[in-house]
Short mmCIF file of N, CA and C and ligand atoms in Angstrom, two decimals:
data_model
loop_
_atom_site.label_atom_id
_atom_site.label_comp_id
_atom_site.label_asym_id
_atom_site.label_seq_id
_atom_site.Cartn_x
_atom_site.Cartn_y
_atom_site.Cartn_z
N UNK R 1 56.91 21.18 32.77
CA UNK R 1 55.50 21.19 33.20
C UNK R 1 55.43 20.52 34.56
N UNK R 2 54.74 21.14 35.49
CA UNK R 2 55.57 20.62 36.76
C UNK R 2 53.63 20.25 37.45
N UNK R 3 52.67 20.19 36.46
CA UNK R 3 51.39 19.71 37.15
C UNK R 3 51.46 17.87 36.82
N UNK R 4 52.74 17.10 36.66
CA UNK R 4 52.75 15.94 37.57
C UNK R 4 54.13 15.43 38.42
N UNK R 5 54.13 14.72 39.02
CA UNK R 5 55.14 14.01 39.96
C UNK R 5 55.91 13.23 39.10
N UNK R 6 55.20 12.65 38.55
CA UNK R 6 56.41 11.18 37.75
C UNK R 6 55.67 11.16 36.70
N UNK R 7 56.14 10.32 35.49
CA UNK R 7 56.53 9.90 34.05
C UNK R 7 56.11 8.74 34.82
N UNK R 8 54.78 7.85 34.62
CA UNK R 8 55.09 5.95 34.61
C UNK R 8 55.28 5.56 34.03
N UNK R 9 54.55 5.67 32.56
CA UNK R 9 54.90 5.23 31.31
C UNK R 9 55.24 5.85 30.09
N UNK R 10 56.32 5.69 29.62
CA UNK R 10 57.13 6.32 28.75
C UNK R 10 56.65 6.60 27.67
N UNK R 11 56.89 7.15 26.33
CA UNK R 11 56.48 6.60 24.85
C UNK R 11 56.38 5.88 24.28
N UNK R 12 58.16 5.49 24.72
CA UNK R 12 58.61 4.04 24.34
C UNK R 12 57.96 2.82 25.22
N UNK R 13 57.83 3.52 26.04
CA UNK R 13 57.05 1.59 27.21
C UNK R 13 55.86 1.37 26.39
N UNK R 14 54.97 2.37 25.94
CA UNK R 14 53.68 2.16 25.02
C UNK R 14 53.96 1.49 24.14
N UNK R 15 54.69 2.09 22.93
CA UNK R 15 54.91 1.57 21.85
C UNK R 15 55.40 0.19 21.68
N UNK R 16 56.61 0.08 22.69
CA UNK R 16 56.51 -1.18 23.00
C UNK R 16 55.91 -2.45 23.48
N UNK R 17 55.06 -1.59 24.40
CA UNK R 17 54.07 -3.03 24.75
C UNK R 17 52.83 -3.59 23.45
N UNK R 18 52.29 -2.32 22.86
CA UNK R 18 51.67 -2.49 22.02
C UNK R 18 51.86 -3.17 20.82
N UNK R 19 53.29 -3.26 20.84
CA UNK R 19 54.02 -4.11 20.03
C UNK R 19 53.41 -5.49 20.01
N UNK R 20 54.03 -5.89 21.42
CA UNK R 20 53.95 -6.80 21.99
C UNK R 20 52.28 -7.78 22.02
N UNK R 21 51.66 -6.84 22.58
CA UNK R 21 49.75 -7.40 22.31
C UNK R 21 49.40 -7.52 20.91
N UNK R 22 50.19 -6.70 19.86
CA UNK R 22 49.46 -6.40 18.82
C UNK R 22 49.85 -8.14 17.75
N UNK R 23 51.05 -8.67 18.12
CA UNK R 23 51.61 -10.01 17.78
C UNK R 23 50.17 -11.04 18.26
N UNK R 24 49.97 -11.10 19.80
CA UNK R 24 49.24 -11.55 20.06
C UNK R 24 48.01 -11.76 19.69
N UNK R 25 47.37 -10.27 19.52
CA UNK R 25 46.19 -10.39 18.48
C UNK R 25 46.07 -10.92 17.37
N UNK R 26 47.00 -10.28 16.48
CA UNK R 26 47.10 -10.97 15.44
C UNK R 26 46.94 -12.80 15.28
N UNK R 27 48.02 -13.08 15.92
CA UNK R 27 47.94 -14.67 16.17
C UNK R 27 46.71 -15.44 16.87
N UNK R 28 46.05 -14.61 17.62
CA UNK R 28 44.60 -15.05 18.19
C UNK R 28 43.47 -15.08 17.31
N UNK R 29 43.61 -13.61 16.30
CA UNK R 29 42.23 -13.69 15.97
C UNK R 29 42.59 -14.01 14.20
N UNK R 30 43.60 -14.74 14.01
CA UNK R 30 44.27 -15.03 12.62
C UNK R 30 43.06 -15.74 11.35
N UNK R 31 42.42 -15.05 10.82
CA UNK R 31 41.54 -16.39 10.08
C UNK R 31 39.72 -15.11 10.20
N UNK R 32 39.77 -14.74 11.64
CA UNK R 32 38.75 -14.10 12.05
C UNK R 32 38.55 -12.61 11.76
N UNK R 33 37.06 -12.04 11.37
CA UNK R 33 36.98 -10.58 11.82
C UNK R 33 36.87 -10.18 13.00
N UNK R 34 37.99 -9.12 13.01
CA UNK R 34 37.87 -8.58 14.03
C UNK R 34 37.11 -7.28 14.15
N UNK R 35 36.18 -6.81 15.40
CA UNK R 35 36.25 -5.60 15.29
C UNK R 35 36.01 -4.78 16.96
N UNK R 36 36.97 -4.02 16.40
CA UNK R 36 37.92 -3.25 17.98
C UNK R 36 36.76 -2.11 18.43
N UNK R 37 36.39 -2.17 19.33
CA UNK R 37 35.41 -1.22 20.35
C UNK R 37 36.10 -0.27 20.90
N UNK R 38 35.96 1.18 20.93
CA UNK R 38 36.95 2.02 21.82
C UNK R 38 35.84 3.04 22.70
N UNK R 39 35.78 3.08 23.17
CA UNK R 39 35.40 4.15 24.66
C UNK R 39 35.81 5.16 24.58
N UNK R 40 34.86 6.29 24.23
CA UNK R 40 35.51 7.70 24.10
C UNK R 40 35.46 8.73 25.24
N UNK R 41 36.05 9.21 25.53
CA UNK R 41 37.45 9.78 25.10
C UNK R 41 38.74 8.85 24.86
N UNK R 42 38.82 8.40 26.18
CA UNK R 42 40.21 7.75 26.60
C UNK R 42 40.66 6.81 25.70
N UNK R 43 40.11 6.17 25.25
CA UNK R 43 41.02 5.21 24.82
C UNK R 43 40.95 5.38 23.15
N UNK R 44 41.25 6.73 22.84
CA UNK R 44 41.05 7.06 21.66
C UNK R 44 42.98 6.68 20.98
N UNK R 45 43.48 7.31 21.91
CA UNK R 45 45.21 6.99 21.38
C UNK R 45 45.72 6.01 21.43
N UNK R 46 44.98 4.98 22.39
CA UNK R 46 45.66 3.30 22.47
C UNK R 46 44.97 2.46 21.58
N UNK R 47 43.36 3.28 20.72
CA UNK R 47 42.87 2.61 19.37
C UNK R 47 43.80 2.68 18.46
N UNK R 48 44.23 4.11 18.09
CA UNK R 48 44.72 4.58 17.28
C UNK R 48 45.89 4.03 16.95
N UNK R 49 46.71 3.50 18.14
CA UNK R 49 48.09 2.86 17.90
C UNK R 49 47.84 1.33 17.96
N UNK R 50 47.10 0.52 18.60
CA UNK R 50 46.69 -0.44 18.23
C UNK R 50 46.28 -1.02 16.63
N UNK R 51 44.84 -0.12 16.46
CA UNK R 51 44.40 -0.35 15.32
C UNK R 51 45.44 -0.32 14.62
N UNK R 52 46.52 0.40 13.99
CA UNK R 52 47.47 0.64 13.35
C UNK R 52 48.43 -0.67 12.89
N UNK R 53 48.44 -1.36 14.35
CA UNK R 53 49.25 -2.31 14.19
C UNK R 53 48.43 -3.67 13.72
N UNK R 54 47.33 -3.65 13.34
CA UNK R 54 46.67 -4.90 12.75
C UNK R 54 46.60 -4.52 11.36
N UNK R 55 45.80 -5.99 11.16
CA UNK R 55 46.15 -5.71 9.35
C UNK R 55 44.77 -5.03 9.05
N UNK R 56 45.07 -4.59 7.69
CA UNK R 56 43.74 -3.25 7.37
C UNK R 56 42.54 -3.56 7.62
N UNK R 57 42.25 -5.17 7.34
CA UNK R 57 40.59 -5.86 7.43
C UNK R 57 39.88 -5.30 8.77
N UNK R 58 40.60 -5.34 9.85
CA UNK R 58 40.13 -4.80 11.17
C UNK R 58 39.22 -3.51 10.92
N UNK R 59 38.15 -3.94 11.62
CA UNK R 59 37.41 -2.60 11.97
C UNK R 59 37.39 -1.76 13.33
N UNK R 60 36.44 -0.40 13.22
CA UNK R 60 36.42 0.33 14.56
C UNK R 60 35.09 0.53 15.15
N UNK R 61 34.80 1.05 16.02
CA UNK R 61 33.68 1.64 16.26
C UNK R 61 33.98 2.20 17.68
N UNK R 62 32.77 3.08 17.96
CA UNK R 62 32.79 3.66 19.50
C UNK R 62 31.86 3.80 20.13
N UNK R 63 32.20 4.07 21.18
CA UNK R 63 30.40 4.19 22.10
C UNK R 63 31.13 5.39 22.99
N UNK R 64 30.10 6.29 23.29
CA UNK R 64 30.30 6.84 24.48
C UNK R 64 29.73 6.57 25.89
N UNK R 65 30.35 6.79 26.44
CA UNK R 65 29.69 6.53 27.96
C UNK R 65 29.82 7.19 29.42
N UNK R 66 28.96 7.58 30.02
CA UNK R 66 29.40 8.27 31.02
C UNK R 66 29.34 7.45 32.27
N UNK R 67 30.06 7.21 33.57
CA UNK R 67 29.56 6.70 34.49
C UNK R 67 29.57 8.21 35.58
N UNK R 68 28.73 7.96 36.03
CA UNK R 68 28.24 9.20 37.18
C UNK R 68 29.35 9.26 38.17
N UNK R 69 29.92 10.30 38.90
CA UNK R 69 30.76 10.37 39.32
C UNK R 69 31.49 11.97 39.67
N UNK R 70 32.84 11.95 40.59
CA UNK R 70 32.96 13.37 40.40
C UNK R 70 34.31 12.84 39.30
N UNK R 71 35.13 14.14 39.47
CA UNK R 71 36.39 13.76 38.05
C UNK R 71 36.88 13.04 38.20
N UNK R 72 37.62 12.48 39.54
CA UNK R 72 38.57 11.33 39.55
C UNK R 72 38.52 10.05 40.20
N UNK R 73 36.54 10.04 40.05
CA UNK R 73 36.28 9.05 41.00
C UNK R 73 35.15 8.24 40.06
N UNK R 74 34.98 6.59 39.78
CA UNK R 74 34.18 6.29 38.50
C UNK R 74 33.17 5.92 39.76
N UNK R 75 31.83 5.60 39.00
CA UNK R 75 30.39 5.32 40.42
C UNK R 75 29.82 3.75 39.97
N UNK R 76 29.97 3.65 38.52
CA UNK R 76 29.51 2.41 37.78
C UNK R 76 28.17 2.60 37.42
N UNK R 77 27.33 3.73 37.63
CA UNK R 77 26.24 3.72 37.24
C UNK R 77 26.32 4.42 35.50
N UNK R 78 26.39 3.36 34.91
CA UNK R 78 26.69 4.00 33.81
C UNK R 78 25.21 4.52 32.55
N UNK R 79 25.80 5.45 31.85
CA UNK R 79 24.67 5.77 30.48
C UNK R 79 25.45 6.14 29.50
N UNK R 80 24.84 5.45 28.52
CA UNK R 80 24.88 5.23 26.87
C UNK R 80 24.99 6.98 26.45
N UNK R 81 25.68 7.90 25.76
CA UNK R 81 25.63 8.72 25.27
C UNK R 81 25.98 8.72 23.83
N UNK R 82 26.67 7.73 23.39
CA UNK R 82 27.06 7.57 21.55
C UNK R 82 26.76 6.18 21.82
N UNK R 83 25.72 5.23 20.64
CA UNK R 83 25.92 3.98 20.86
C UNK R 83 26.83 3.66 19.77
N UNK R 84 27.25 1.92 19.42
CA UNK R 84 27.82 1.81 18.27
C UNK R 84 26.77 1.97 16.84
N UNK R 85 27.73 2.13 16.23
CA UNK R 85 27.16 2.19 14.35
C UNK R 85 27.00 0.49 14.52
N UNK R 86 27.77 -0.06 14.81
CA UNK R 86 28.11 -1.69 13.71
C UNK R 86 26.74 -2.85 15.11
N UNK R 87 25.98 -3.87 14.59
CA UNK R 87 25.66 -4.56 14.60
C UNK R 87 26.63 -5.89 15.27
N UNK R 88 26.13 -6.11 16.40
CA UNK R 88 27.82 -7.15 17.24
C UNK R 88 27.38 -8.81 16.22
N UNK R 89 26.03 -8.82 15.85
CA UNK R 89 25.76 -10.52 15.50
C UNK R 89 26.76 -11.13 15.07
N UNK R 90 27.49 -12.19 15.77
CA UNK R 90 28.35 -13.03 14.68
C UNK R 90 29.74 -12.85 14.72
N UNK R 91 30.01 -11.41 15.45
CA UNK R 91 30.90 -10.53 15.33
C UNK R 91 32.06 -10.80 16.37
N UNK R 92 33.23 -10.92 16.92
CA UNK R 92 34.50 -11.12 17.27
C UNK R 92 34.81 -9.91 17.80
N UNK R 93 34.47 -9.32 18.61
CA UNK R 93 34.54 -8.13 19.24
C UNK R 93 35.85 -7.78 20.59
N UNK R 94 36.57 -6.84 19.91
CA UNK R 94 37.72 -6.61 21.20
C UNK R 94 37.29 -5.54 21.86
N UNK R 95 37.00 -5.09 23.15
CA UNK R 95 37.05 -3.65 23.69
C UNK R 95 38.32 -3.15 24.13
N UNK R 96 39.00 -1.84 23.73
CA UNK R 96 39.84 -1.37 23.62
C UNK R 96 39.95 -0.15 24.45
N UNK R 97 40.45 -0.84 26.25
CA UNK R 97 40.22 1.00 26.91
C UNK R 97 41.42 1.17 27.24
N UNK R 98 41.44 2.65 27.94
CA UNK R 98 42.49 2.86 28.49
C UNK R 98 42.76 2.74 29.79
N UNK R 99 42.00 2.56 30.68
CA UNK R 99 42.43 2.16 32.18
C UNK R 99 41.09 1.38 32.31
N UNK R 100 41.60 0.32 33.52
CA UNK R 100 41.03 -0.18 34.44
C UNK R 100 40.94 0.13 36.00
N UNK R 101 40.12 0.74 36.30
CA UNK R 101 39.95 1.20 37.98
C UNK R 101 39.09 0.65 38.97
N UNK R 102 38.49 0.73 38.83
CA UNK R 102 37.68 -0.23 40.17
C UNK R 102 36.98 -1.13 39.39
N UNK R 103 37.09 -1.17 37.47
CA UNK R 103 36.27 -2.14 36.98
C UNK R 103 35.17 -2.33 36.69
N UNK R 104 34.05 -1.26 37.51
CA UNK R 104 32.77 -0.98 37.30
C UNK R 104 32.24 -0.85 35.91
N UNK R 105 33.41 0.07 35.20
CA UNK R 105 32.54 0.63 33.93
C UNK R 105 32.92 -0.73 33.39
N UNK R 106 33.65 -1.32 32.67
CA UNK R 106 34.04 -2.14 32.06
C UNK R 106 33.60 -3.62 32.04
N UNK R 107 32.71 -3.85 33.30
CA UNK R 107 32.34 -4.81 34.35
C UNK R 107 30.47 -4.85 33.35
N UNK R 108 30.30 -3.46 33.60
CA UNK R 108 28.99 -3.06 32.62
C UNK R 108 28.99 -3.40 31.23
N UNK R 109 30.30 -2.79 30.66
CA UNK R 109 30.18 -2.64 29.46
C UNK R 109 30.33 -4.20 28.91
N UNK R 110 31.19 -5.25 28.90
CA UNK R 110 31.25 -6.47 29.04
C UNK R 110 29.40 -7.06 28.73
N UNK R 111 28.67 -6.81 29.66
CA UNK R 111 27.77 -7.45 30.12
C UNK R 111 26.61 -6.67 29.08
N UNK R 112 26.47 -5.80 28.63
CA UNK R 112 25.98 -5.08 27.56
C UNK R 112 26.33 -5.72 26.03
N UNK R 113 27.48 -5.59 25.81
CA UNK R 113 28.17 -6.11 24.85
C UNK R 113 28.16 -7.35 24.71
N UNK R 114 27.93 -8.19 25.40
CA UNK R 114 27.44 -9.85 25.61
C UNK R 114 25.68 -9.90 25.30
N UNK R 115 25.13 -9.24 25.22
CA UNK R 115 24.00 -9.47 25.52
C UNK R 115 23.69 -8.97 23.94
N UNK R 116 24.56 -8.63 23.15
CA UNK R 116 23.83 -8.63 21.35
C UNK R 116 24.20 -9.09 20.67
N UNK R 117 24.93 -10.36 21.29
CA UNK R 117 24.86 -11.36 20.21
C UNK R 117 26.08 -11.62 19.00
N UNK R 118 27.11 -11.16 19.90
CA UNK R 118 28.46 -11.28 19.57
C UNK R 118 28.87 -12.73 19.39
N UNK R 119 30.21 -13.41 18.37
CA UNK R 119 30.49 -14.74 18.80
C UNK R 119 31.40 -14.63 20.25
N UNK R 120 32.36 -13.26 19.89
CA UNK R 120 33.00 -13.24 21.12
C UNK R 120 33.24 -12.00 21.72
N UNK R 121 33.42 -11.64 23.17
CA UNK R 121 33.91 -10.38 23.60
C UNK R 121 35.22 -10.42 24.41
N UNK R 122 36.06 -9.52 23.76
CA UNK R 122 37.16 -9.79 24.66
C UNK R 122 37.89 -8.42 25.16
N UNK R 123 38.49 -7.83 26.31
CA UNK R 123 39.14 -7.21 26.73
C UNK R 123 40.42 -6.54 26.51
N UNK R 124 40.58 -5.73 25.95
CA UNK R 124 42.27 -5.09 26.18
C UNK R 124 42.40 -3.98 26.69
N UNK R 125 43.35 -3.33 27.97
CA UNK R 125 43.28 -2.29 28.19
C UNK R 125 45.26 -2.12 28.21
N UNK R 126 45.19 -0.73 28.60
CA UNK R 126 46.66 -0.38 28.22
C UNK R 126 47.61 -0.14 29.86
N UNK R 127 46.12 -0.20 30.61
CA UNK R 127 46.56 0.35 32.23
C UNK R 127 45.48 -0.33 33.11
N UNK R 128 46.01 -0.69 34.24
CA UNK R 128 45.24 -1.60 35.07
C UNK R 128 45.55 -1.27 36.74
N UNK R 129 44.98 -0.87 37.59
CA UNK R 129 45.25 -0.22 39.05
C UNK R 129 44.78 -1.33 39.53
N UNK R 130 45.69 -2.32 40.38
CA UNK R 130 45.09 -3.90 40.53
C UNK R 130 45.18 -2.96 42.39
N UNK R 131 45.35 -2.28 42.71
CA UNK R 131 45.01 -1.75 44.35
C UNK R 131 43.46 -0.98 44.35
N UNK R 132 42.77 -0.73 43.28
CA UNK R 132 41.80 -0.15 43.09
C UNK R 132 40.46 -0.68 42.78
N UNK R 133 40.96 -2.43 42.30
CA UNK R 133 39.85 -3.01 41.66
C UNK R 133 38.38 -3.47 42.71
N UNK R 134 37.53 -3.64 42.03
CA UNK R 134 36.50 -3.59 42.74
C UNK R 134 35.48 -4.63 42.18
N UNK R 135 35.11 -4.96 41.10
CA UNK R 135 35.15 -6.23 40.25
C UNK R 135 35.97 -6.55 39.53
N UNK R 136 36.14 -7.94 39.61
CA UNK R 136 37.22 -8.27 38.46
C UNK R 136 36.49 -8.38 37.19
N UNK R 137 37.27 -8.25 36.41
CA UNK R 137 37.03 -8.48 34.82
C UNK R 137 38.06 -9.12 34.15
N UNK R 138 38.00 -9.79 33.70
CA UNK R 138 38.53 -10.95 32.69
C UNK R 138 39.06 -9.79 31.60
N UNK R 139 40.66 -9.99 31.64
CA UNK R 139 41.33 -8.88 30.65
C UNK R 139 42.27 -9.85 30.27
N UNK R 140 41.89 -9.81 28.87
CA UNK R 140 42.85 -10.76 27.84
C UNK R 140 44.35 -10.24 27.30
N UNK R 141 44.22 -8.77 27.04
CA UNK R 141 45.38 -8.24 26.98
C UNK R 141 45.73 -7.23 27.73
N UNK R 142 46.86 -7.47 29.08
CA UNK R 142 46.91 -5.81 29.65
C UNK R 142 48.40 -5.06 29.69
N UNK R 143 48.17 -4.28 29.33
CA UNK R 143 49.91 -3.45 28.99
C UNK R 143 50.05 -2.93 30.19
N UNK R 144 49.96 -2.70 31.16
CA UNK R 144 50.68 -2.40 32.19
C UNK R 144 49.99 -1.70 33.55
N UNK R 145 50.22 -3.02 35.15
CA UNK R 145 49.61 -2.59 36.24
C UNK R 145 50.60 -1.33 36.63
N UNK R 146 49.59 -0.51 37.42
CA UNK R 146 50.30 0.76 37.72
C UNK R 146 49.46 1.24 39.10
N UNK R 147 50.36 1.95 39.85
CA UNK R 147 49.88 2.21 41.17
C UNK R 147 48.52 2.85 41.17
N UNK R 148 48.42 2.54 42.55
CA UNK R 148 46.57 3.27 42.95
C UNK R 148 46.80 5.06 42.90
N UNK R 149 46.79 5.41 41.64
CA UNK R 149 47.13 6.92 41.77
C UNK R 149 46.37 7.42 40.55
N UNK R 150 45.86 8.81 40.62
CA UNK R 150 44.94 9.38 39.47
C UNK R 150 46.09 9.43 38.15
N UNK R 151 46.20 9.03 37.03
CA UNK R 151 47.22 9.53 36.05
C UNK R 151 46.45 10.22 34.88
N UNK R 152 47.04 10.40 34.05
CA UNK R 152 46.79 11.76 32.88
C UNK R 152 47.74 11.49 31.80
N UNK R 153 47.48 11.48 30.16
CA UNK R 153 47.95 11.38 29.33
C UNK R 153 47.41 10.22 28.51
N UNK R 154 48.06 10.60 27.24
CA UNK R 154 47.76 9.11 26.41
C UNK R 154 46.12 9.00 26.47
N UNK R 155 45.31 10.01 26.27
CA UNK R 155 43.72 9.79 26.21
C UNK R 155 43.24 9.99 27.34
N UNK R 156 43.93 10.11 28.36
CA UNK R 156 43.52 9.88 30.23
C UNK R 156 43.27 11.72 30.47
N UNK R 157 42.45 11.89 30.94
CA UNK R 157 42.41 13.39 31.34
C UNK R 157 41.99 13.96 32.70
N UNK R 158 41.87 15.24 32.91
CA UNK R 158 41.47 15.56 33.95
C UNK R 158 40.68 17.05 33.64
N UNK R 159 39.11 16.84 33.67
CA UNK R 159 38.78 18.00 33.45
C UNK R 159 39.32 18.38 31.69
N UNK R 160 39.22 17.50 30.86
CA UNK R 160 39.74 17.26 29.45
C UNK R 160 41.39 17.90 29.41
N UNK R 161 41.70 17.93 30.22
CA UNK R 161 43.29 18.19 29.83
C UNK R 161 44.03 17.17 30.23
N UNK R 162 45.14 17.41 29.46
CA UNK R 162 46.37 16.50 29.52
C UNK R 162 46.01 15.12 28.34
N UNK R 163 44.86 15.39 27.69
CA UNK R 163 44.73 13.99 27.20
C UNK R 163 45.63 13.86 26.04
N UNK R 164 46.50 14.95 25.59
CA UNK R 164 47.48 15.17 24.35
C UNK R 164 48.83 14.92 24.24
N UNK R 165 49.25 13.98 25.85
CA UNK R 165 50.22 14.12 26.40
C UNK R 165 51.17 12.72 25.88
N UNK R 166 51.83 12.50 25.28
CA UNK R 166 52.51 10.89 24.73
C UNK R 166 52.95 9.94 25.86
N UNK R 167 52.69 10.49 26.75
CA UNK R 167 52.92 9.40 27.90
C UNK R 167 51.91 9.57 29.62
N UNK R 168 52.13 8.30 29.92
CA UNK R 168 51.17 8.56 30.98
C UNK R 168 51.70 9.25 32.64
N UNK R 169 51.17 9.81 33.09
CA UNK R 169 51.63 10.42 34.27
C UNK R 169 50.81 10.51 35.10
N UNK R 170 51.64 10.74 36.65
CA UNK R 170 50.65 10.85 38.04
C UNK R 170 50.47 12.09 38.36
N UNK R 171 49.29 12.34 37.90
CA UNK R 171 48.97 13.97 38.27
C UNK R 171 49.27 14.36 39.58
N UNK R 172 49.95 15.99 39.36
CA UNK R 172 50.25 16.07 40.90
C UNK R 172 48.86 16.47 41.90
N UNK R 173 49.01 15.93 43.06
CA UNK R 173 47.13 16.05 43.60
C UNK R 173 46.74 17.47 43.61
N UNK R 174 47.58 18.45 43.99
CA UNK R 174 47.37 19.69 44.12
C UNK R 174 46.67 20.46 42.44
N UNK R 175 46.71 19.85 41.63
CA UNK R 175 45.65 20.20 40.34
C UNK R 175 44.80 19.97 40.72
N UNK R 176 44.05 18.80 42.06
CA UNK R 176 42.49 18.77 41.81
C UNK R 176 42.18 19.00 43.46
N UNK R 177 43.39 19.21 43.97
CA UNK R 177 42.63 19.99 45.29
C UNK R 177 41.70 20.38 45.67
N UNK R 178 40.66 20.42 46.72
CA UNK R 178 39.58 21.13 46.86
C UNK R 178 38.33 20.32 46.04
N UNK R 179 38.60 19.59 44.95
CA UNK R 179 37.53 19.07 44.12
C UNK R 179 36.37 18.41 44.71
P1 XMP E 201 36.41 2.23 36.55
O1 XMP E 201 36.64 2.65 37.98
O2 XMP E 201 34.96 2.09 36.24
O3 XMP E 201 36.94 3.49 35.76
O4 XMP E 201 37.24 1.02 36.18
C1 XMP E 201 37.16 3.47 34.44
C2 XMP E 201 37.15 4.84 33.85
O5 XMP E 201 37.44 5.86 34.82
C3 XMP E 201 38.36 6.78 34.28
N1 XMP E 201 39.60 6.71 35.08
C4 XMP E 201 40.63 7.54 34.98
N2 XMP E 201 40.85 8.59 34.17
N3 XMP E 201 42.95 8.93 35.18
C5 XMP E 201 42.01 9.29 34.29
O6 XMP E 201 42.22 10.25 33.57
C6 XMP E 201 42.83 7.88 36.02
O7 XMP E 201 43.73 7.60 36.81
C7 XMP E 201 41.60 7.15 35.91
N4 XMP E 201 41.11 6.07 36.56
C8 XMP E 201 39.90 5.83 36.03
C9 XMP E 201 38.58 6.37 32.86
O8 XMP E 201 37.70 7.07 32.04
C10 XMP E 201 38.23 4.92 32.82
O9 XMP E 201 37.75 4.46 31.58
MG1 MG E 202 37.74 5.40 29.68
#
C-alpha cells in the first residue's frame, strides 16, 4: 500500500507502550473508580486496548465532537455532537485520545469536563506532535511524541479511511493534495 511514506509506530510499539501506561494506571488509580472517556472516532482502538488492560470494574463512555476545520487541520472551535451517558459527580475521570495536535480540542475538552463536577480529570493520549502544539495541556500519560506530520491508522483517519490500519503512519501528502 504505497498511500504512506513510513510505519512510525509499529503494532508492537503500541502494544507495548500500552503495556507500559496500563501498569501505571492501575497503580495510580488502585482503590478508585475509574472511568475512561474516549473521543469518537479516533481514539476508539487505543480505548479498546487500553480498557482491556484494566481490571473489569473500569468503565467507558464517549462523546462526540467536532472541531471546525478542513481534514487535516483542527480550528478549536469545538461542538458537542454525542454527549456522555454517565454523570462525572464524584467521578475519577481519564480522557482517552488518540493524538495531540495543536491541543485546542483537548485544551476544551479538559475545561468542559472540569466544570461537572468530577473528583478528578486526567489525560492520556497515545500520540503527541510537541512541533505542533499550540496550548499546552497537562498529559499524564503519553505513549509517544511523533513528528509534525499528518498520520493515519490506529483510529486516526483521513476522510474516514485508514482508521483500520494496526499501526500508525505518515500519510503520503499527495492523498490530500489539492485539499
Ligand atoms: P488538536 O489540534 O485540537 O487536534 O490537538 C486534535 C484532533 O485532530 C485530529 N488530528 C489528526 N487526525 N491525523 C489524523 O488522522 C493526524 O495527524 C491528526 N492530527 C490531529 C484528531 O481527531 C485529534 O483528536
Ligand atoms: Mg480525536
Amino acid at each position: 500500500m504505497n498511500d504512506f511514506t513510513k510505519i512510525i509506530v509499529s503494532e508492537n510499539d503500541i502494544g507495548r507502550k500500552l503495556d507500559e501506561i496500563a501498569v501505571r494506571i492501575r497503580e495510580d488509580y488502585e482503590g478508585k473508580d475509574l472511568l475512561l472517556i474516549g473521543v469518537l472516532k479516533g481514539a476508539v482502538m487505543v480505548m479498546a486496548d487500553l480498557a482491556r488492560r484494566m481490571p473489569p470494574t473500569v468503565q467507558m463512555d464517549w462523546m462526540a465532537i467536532s472541531s471546525y476545520g478542513s481534514g487535516t487541520k483542527s480550528s478549536g472551535v469545538v461542538r458537542i455532537l454525542k454527549d456522555l451517558d454517565a454523570d462525572l459527580t464524584g467521578k475519577h475521570v481519564l480522557i482517552v485520545e488518540d493524538i495531540i495536535d495543536s491541543g485546542l480540542t483537548l485544551s476544551w475538552l479538559l475545561g468542559n469536563l472540569r466544570s461537572r463536577g468530577a473528583e478528578s480529570v486526567e489525560i492520556a493520549a497515545l500520540l503527541r506532535k510537541p512541533d505542533a502544539v499550540q496550548v499546552e495541556v497537562p498529559v499524564k500519560y503519553i505513549g509517544f511524541d511523533i513528528p509534525n506530520e499528518f498520520v493515519v491508522g490506529y483510529g486516526l483517519d483521513y476522510a474516514e479511511k485508514y482508521r483500520t490500519l494496526p499501526f500508525v503512519a505518515i500519510l503520503d501528502p499527495k492523498v490530500y493534495a489539492g485539499e
